[in-house]
Short mmCIF file of C-alpha atoms in Angstrom, two decimals:
data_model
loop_
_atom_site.label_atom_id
_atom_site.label_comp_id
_atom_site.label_asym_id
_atom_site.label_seq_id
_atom_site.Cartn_x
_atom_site.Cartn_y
_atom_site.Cartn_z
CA UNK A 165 -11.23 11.57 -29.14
CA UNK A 166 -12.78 15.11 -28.94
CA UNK A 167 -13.34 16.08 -32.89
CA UNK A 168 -14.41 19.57 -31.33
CA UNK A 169 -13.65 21.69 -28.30
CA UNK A 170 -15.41 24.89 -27.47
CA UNK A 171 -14.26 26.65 -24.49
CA UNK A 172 -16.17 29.95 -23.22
CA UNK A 173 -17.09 31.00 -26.68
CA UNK A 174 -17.98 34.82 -27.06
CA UNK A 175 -19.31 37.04 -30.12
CA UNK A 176 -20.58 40.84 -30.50
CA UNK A 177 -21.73 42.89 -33.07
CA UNK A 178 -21.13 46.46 -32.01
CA UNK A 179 -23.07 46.61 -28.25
CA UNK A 180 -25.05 44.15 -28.67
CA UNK A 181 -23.64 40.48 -27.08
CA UNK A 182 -24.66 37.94 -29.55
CA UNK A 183 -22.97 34.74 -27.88
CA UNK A 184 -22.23 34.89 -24.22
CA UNK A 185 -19.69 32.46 -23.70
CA UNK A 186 -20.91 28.83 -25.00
CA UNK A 187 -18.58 25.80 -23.99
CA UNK A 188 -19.35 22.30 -25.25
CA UNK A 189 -17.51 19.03 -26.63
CA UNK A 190 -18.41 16.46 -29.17
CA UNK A 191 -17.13 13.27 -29.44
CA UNK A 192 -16.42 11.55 -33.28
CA UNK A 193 -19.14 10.15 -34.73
CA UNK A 194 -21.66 12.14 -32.71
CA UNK A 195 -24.76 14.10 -34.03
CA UNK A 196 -25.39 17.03 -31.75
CA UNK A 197 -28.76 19.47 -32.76
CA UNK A 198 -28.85 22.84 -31.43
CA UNK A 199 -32.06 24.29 -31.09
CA UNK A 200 -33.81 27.44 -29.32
CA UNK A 201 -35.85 30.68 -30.58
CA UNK A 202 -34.60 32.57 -33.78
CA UNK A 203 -32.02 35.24 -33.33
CA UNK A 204 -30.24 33.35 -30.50
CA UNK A 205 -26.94 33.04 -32.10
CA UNK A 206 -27.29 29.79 -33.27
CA UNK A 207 -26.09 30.17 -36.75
CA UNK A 208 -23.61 33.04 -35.86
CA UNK A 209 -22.15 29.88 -33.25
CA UNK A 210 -21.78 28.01 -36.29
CA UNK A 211 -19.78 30.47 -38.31
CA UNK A 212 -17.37 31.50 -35.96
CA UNK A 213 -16.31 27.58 -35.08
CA UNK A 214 -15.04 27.88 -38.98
CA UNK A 215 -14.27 31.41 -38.71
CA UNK A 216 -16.30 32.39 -41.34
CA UNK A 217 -16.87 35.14 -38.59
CA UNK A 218 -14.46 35.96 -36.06
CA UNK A 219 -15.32 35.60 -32.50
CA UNK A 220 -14.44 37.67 -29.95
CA UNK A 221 -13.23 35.76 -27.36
CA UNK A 222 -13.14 31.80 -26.23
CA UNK A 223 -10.83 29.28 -27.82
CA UNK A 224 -12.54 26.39 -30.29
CA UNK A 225 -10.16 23.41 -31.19
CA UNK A 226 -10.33 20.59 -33.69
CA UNK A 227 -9.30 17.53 -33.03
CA UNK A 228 -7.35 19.45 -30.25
CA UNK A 229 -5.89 21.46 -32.58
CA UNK A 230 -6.59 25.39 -31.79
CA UNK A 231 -8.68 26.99 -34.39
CA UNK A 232 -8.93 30.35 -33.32
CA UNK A 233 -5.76 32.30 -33.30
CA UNK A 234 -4.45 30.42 -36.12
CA UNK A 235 -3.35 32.83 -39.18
CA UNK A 236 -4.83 30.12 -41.84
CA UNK A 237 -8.34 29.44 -41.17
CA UNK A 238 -8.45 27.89 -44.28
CA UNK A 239 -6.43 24.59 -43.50
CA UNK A 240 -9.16 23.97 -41.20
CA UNK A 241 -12.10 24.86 -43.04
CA UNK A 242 -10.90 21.82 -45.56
CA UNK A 243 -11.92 19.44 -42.63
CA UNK A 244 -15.45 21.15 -41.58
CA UNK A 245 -18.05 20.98 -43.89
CA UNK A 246 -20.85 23.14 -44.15
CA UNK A 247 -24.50 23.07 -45.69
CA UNK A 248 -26.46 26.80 -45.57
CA UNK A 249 -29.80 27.55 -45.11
CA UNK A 250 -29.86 28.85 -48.56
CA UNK A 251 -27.70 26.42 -49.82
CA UNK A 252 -25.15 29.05 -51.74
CA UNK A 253 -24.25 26.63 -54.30
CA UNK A 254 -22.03 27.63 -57.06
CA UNK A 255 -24.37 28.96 -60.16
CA UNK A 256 -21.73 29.02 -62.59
CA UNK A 257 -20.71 25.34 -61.93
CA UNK A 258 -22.66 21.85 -62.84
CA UNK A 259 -23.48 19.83 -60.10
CA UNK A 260 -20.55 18.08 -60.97
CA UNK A 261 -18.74 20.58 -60.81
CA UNK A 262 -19.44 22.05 -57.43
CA UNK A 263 -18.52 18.82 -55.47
CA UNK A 264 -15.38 18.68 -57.82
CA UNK A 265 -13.95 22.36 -57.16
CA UNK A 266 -13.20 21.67 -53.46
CA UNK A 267 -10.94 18.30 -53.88
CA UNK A 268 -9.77 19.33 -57.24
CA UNK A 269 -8.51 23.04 -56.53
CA UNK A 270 -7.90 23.21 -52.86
CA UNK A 271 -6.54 19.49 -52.37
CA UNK A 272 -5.05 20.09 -55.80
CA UNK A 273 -6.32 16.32 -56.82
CA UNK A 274 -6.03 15.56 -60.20
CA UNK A 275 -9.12 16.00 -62.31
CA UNK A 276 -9.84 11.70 -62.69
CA UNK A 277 -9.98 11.46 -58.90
CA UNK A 278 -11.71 14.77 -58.02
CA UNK A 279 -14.46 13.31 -60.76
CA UNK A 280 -14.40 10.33 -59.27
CA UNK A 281 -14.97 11.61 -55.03
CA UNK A 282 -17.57 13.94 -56.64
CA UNK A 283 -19.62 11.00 -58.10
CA UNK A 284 -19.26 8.75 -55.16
CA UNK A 285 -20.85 11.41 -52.75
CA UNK A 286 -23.31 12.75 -55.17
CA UNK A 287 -24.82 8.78 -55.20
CA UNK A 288 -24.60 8.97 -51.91
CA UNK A 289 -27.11 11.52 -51.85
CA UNK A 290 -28.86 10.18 -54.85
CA UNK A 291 -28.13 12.61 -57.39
CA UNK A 292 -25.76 11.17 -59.96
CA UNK A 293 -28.69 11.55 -62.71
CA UNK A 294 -28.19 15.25 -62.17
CA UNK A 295 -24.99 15.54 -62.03
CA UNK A 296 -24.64 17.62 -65.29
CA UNK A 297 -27.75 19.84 -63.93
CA UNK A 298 -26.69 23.69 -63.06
CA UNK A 299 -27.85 24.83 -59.62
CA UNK A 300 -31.02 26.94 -61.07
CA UNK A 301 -32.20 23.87 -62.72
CA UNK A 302 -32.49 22.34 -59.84
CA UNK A 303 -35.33 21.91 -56.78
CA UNK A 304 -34.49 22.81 -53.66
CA UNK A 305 -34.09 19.55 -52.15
CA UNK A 306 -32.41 18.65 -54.70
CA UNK A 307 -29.62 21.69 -54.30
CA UNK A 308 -29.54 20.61 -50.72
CA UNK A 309 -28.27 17.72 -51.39
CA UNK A 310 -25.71 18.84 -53.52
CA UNK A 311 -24.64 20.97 -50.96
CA UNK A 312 -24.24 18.28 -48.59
CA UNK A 313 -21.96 16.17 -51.49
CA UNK A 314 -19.87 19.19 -51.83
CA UNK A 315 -19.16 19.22 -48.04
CA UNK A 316 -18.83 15.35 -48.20
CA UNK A 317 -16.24 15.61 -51.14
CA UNK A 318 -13.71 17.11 -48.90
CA UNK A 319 -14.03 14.15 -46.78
CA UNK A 320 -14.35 16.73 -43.26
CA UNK A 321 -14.08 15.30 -39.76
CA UNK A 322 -17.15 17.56 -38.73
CA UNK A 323 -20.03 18.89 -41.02
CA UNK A 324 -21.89 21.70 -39.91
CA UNK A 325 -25.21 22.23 -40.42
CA UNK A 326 -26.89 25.79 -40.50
CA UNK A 327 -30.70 25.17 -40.54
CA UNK A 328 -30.43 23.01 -43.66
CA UNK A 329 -34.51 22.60 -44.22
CA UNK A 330 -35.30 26.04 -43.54
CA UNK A 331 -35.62 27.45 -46.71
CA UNK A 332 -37.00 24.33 -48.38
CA UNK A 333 -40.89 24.14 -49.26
CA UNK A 334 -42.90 21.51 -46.84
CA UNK A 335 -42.66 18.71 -49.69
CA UNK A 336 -38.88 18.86 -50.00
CA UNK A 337 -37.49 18.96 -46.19
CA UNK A 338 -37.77 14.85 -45.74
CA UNK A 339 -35.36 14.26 -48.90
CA UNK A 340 -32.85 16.64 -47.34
CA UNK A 341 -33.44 14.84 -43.81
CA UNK A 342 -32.85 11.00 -45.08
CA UNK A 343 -29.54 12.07 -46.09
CA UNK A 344 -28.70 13.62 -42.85
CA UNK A 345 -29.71 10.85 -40.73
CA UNK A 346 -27.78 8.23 -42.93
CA UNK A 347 -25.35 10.18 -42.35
CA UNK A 348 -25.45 10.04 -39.05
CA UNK A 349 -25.48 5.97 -39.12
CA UNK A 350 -22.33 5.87 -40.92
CA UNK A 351 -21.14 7.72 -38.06
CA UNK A 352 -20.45 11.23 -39.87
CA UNK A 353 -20.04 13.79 -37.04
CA UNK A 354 -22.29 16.32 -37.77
CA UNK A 355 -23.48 19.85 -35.66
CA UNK A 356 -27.05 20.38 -37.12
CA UNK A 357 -28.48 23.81 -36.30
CA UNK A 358 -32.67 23.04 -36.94
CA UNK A 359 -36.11 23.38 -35.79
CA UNK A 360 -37.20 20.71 -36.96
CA UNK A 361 -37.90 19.06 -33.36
CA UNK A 362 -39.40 15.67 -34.70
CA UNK A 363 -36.14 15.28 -37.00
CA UNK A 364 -34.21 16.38 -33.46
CA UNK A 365 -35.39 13.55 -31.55
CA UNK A 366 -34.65 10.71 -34.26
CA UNK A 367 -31.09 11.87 -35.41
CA UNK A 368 -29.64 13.16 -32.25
CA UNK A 369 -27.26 11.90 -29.74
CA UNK A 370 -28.00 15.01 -27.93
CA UNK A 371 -29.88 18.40 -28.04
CA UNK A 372 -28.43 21.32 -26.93
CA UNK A 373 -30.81 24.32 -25.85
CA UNK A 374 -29.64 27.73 -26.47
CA UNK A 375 -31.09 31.04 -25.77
CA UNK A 376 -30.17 34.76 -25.56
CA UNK A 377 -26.54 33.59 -26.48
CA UNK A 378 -25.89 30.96 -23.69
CA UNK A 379 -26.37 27.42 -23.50
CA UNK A 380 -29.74 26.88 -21.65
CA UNK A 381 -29.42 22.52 -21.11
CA UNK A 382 -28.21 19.87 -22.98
CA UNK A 383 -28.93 16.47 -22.68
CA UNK A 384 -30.36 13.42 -24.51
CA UNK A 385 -33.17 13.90 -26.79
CA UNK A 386 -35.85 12.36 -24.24
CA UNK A 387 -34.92 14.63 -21.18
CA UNK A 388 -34.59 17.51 -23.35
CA UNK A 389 -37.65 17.02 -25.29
CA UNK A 390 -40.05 15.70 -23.30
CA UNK A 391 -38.80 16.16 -19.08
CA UNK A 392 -36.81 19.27 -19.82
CA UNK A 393 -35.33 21.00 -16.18
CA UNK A 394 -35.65 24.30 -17.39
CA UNK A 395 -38.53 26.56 -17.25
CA UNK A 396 -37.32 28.50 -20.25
CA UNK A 397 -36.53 25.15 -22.85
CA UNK A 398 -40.43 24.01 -21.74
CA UNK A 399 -41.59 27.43 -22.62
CA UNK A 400 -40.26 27.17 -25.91
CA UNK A 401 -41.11 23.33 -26.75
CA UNK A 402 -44.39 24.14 -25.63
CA UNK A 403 -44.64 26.99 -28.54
CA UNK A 404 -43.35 25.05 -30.61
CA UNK A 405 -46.42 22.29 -30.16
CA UNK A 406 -49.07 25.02 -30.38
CA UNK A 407 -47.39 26.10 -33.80
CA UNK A 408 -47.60 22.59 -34.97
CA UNK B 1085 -14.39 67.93 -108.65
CA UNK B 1086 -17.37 65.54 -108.28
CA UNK B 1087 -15.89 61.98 -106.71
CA UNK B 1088 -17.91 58.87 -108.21
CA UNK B 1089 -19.46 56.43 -105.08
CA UNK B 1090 -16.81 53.65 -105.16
CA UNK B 1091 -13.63 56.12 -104.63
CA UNK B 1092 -15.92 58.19 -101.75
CA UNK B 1093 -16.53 54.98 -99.69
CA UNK B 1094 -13.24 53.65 -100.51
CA UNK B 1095 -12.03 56.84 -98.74
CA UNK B 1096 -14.24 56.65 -95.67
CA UNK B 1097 -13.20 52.68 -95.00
CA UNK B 1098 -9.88 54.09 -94.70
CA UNK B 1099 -11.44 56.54 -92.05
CA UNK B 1100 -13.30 53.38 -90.49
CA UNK B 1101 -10.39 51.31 -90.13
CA UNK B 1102 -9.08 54.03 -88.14
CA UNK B 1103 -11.82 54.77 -86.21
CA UNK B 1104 -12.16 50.68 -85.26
CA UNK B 1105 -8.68 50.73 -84.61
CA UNK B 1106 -8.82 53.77 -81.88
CA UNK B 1107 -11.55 52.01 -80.12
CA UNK B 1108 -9.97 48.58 -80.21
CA UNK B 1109 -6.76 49.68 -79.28
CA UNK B 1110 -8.50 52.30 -76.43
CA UNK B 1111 -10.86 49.85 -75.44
CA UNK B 1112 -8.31 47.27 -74.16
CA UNK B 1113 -6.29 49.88 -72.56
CA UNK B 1114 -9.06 50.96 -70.02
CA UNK B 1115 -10.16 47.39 -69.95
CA UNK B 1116 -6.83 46.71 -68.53
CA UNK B 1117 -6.61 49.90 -66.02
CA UNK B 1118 -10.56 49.35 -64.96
CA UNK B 1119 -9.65 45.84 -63.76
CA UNK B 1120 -7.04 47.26 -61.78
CA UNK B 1121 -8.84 50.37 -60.21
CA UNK B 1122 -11.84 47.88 -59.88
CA UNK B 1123 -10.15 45.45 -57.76
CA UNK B 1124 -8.29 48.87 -55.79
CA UNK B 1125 -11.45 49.89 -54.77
CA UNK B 1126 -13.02 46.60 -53.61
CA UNK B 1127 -10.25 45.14 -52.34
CA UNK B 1128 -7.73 47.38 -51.92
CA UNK B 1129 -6.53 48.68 -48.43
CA UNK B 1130 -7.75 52.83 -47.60
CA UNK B 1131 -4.53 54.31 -49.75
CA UNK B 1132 -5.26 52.37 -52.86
CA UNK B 1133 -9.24 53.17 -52.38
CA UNK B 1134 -9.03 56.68 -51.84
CA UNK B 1135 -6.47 57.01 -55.20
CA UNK B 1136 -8.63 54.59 -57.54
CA UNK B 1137 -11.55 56.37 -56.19
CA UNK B 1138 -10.24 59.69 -57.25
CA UNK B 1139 -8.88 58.43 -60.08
CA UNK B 1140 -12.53 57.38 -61.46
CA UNK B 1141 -14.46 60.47 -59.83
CA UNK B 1142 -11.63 63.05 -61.75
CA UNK B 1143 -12.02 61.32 -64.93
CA UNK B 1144 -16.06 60.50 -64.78
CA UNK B 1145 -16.44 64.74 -64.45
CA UNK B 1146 -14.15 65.93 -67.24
CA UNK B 1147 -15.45 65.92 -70.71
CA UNK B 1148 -13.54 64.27 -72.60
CA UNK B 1149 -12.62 66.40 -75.68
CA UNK B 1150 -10.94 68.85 -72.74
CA UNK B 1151 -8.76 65.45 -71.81
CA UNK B 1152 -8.07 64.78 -75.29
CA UNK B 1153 -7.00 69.09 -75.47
CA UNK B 1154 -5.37 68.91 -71.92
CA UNK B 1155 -3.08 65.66 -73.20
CA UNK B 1156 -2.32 66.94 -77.02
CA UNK B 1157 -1.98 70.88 -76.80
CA UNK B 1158 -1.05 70.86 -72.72
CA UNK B 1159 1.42 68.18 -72.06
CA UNK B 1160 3.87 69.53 -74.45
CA UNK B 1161 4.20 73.05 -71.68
CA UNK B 1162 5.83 69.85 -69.39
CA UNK B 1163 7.92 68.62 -72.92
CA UNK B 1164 5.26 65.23 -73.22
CA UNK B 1165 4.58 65.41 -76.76
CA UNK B 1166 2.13 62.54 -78.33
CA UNK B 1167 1.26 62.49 -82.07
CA UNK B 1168 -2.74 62.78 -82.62
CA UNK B 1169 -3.44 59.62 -82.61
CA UNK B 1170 -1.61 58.72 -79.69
CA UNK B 1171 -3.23 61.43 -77.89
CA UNK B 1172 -7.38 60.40 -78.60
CA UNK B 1173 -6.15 56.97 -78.05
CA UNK B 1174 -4.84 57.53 -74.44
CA UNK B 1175 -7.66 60.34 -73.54
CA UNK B 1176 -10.21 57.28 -74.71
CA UNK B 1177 -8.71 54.87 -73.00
CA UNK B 1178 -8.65 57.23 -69.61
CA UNK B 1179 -12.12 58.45 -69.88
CA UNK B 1180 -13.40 54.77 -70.65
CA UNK B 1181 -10.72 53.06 -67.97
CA UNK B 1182 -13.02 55.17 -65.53
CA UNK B 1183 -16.25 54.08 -66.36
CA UNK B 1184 -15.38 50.35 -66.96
CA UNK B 1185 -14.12 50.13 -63.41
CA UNK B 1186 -17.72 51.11 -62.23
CA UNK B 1187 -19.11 48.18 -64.56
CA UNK B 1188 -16.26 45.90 -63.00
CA UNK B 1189 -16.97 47.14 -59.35
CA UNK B 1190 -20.44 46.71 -60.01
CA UNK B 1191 -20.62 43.05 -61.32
CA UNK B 1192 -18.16 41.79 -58.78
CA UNK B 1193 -20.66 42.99 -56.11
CA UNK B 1194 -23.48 41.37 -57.99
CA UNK B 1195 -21.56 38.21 -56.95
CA UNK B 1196 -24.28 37.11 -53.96
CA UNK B 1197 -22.23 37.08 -50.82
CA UNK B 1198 -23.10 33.32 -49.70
CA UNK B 1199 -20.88 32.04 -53.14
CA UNK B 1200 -17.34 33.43 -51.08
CA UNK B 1201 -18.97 31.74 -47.49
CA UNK B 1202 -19.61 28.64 -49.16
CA UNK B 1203 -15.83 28.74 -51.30
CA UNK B 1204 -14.67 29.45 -48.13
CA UNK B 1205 -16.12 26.91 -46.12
CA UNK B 1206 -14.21 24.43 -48.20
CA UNK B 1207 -10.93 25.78 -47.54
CA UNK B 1208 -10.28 28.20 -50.53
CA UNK B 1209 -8.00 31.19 -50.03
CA UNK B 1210 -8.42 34.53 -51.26
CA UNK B 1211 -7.29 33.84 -55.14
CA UNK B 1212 -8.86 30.65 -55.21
CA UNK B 1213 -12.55 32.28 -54.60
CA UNK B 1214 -11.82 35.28 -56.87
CA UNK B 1215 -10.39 33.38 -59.66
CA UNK B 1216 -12.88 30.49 -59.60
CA UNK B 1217 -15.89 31.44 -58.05
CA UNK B 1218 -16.25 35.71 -58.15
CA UNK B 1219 -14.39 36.16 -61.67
CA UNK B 1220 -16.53 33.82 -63.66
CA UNK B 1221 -20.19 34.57 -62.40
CA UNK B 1222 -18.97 38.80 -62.31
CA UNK B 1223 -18.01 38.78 -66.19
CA UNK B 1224 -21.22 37.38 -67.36
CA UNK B 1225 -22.79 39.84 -65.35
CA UNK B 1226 -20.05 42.26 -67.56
CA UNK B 1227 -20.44 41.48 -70.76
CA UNK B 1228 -24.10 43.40 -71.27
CA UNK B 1229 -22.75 47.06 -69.61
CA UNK B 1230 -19.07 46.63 -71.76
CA UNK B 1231 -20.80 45.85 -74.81
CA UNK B 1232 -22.51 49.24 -74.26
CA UNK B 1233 -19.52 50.77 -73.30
CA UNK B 1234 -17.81 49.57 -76.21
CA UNK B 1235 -20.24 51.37 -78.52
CA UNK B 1236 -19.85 54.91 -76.93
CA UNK B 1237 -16.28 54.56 -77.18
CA UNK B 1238 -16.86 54.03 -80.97
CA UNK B 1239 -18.95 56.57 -81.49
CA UNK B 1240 -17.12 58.91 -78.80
CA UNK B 1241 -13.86 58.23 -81.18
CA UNK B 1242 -15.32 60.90 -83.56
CA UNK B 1243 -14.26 63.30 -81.09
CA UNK B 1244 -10.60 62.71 -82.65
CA UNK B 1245 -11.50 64.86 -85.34
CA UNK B 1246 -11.16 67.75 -83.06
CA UNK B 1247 -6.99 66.60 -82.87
CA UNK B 1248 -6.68 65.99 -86.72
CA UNK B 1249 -6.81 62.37 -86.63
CA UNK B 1250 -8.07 61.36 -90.14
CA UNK B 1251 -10.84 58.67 -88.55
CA UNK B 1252 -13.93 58.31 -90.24
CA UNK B 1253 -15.85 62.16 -89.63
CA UNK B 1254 -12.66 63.56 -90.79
CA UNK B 1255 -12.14 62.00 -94.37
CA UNK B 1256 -16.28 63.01 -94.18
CA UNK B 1257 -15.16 65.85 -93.82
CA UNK B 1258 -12.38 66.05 -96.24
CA UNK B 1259 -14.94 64.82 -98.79
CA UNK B 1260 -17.50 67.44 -98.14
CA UNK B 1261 -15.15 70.06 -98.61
CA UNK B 1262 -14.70 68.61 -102.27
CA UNK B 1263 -18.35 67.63 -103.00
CA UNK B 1264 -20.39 70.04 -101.59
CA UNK B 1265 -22.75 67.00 -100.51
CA UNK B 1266 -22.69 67.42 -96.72
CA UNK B 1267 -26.22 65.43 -96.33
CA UNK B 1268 -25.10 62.54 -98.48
CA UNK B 1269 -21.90 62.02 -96.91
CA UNK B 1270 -22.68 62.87 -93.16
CA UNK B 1271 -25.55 60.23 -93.69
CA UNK B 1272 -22.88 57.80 -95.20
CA UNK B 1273 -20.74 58.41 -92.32
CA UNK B 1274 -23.91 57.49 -89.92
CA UNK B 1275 -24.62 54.27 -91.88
CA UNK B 1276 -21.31 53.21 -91.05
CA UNK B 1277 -21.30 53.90 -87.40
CA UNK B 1278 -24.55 52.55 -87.20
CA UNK B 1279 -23.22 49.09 -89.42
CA UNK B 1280 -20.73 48.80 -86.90
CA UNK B 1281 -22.35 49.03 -83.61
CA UNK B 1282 -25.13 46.71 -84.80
CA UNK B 1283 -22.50 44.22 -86.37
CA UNK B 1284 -20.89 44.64 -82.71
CA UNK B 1285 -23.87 44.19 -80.59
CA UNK B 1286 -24.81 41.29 -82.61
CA UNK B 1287 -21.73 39.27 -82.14
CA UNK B 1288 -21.83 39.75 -78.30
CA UNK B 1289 -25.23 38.74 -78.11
CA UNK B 1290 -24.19 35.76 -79.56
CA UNK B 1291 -21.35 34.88 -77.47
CA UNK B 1292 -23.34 35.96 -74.17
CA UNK B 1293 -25.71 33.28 -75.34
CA UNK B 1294 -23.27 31.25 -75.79
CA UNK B 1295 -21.88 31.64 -72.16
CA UNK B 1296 -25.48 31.64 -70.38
CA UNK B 1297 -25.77 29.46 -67.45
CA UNK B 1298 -29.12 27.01 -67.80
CA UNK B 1299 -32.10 28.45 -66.04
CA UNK B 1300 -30.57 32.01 -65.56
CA UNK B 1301 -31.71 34.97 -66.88
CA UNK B 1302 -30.62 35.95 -70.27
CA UNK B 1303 -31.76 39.54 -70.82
CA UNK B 1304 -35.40 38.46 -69.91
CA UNK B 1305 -35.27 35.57 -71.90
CA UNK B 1306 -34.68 32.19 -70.49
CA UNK B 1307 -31.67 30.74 -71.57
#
């Protein structure tokens, strides 16, 4: 079954076209990676398949349910999880606490089982010995994580990913990655915006290469990554090597 | 007649309890309207901006012993009568309403945008994220700015005496007139305000300590 349909997807702020009419599909249980320069649209593609911004145009559908057009954005934002770049935990809350909120006041569990969800994931990602931490006291890696228990907690059919290692120092990016990829075993269904290429080629099912707004290829990680058919994706892999 | 020191402080308590209870009483009156105009200009549609937004300009430019004249010696022209202490209590409460909202507007917006994408991105709705996530984290940011505000309204409650309300200046005042000992009894008067506002400050200190979150900022102290 298709967990997520996007069909001619398009996005502007004021003249300027940000996202030029993108389709893809993913299947459940797939890990797709977007990659491509900065200021491409990748992370503004990410917000508008929850509608955390509106696109313009283009219809996006969850589990062929239509997402866009529908006057409570909300009922579907309780099945797509999302980790940010700066990981926008909440600093008033324990760790606890933040993976509680979701199930407890939007699925309206009762306190015991919301405790109980938000323990489970926070093991998951290896943090139950902090889980009466606040956010500040906390590494980044470490808040990561916890951002990736409180998406967990609401038990999504899709988690999206908006450059979750970006903002983490050198040291910390592998913790955050481990619990992405087992993810991915357990056959979470996950849309990872990164540039981490290395982390790219082991998680993905397949790599999609975006530019100026559009979809440039997409493929498996080995075409894409190393016998790319586009002039423009080898142009940027090969910066990307150089940088290295 | 020369009044001993018990009966002259015993006089000016009275005045103090009178004083605390126009800037109690005014104090949770514009605490109530601020939220209101707060939340009207944030999140209010363009009607209820532009009149909360006039609201707080009009009131942030008049002075206000010419609110407290305007309400006690100009309403009664339209028949609105209000007895003296009625009147400093709703003129405080009006000029304070006015400034609070500016506190409430800003701490609300101190709220870092990414905590309403990420309440969001689980599925909250509008409430939910203002009630759980915006409210708490704006009121700590609150509690320094009111505490302030709560101490000009104190001290701006000596204004009263200009209506006849028998706060604490006034029985100063009335005790002056009897002693001939203005410096002794003006400096009383300051003690008191000053015994108050520290008292005041002291206590919210201790509860915004109390309320810290672990590794945030507490006035430039760690928590």
């Amino acid at each position: 079954m298709k967990v997520l349909q996007i069909k001619n997807l398009k996005k502007r702020y004021g003249e300027k076209e940000i996202i030029k009419g993108i389709s893809f599909e993913m299947e459940k249980g797939e890990t797709v990676v977007v990659i491509g320069p900065s200021g491409t649209g990748k992370s503004t593609m990410l917000m508008c398949i929850n509608r955390l911004t509106e696109p313009d145009g283009g219809e996006i559908y969850l589990n062929e349910n239509q997402i866009t057009g529908s006057k409570h954005p909300e009922i579907f934002r309780q099945k797509i999880g999302m980790v940010f770049q700066e990981f926008n935990l909440f600093n008033h809350l324990t760790v606890l606490n933040n993976v509680m909120i979701g199930p407890m006041r939007v699925k309206k569990f009762s306190r015991e089982k919301a405790e109980s969800i938000a323990k489970e994931n926070l093991k998951k990602v290896g943090l139950e010995l902090q889980m009466h931490a606040y956010p500040a006291q906390l590494s980044g890696g470490q808040k990561q994580r916890v951002g990736i228990a409180r998406a967990l907690a609401m038990e999504p059919d899709l988690i999206l990913f908006d450059e979750p290692t970006s903002a983490l120092d050198p040291e910390l990016v592998g913790e955050v990655l481990e619990v992405i990829k087992k993810l991915a075993r357990e056959g979470m269904t996950m849309l990872i915006v990164t540039h981490e290429i290395g982390f790219a080629k082991d998680v993905a099912d397949r790599i999609i290469f975006m530019e100026n707004g559009e979809i440039i290829e997409e493929g498996v990680p080995s075409l894409i990554l190393n016998n790319p058919s586009q002039e423009r994706t080898r142009q940027f892999l090969a910066k990307f090597m150089e940088g290295r | 007649m020369k009044m001993d020191l018990v009966s002259t402080l015993k006089v000016l308590l009275d005045g103090t309890i009178v004083t605390v209870e126009l800037t109690v009483i005014s104090f949770v009156i514009a605490f109530s309207i601020a939220i209101v105009v707060s939340l009207a200009q944030i999140y209010g549609n363009i009607p209820l901006k532009i009149i909360a937004t006039v609201y707080e300009r009009i009131l942030r430019s008049i002075p206000l012993l010419v609110v407290m004249f305007i309400l006690f010696f100009g309403l009664p022209s339209f028949g609105i009568r209000f007895n003296p202490f009625m009147a400093a209590i709703l003129s405080l409460g009006l000029c304070s309403s006015a400034y609070q909202s500016q506190i409430f507007r800003g701490a609300i917006l101190s709220v870092p945008k990414g905590q309403t994408l990420a309440a969001q991105s689980i599925g909250m709705n509008g409430t939910q994220i203002f009630v759980h996530v915006t409210l708490p984290q704006a009121l700590r940011f609150a509690v320094a700015p009111l505490t302030n505000e709560f101490t000009i309204v104190l001290k701006d409650t000596s204004f009263a005496y200009a209506l006849g309300v028998t706060e604490l200046l006034r029985e100063g005042t009335y005790i002056v007139s009897t002693t001939y000992e203005p410096l002794l009894i003006y400096l009383l008067c300051a003690a008191i305000y000053f015994t108050v506002t520290f008292s005041t400050n002291t206590v919210v200190r201790r509860i915004e300590k109390r309320f810290a979150l672990p590794g945030f900022e507490f006035r430039g102290e760690r928590a």
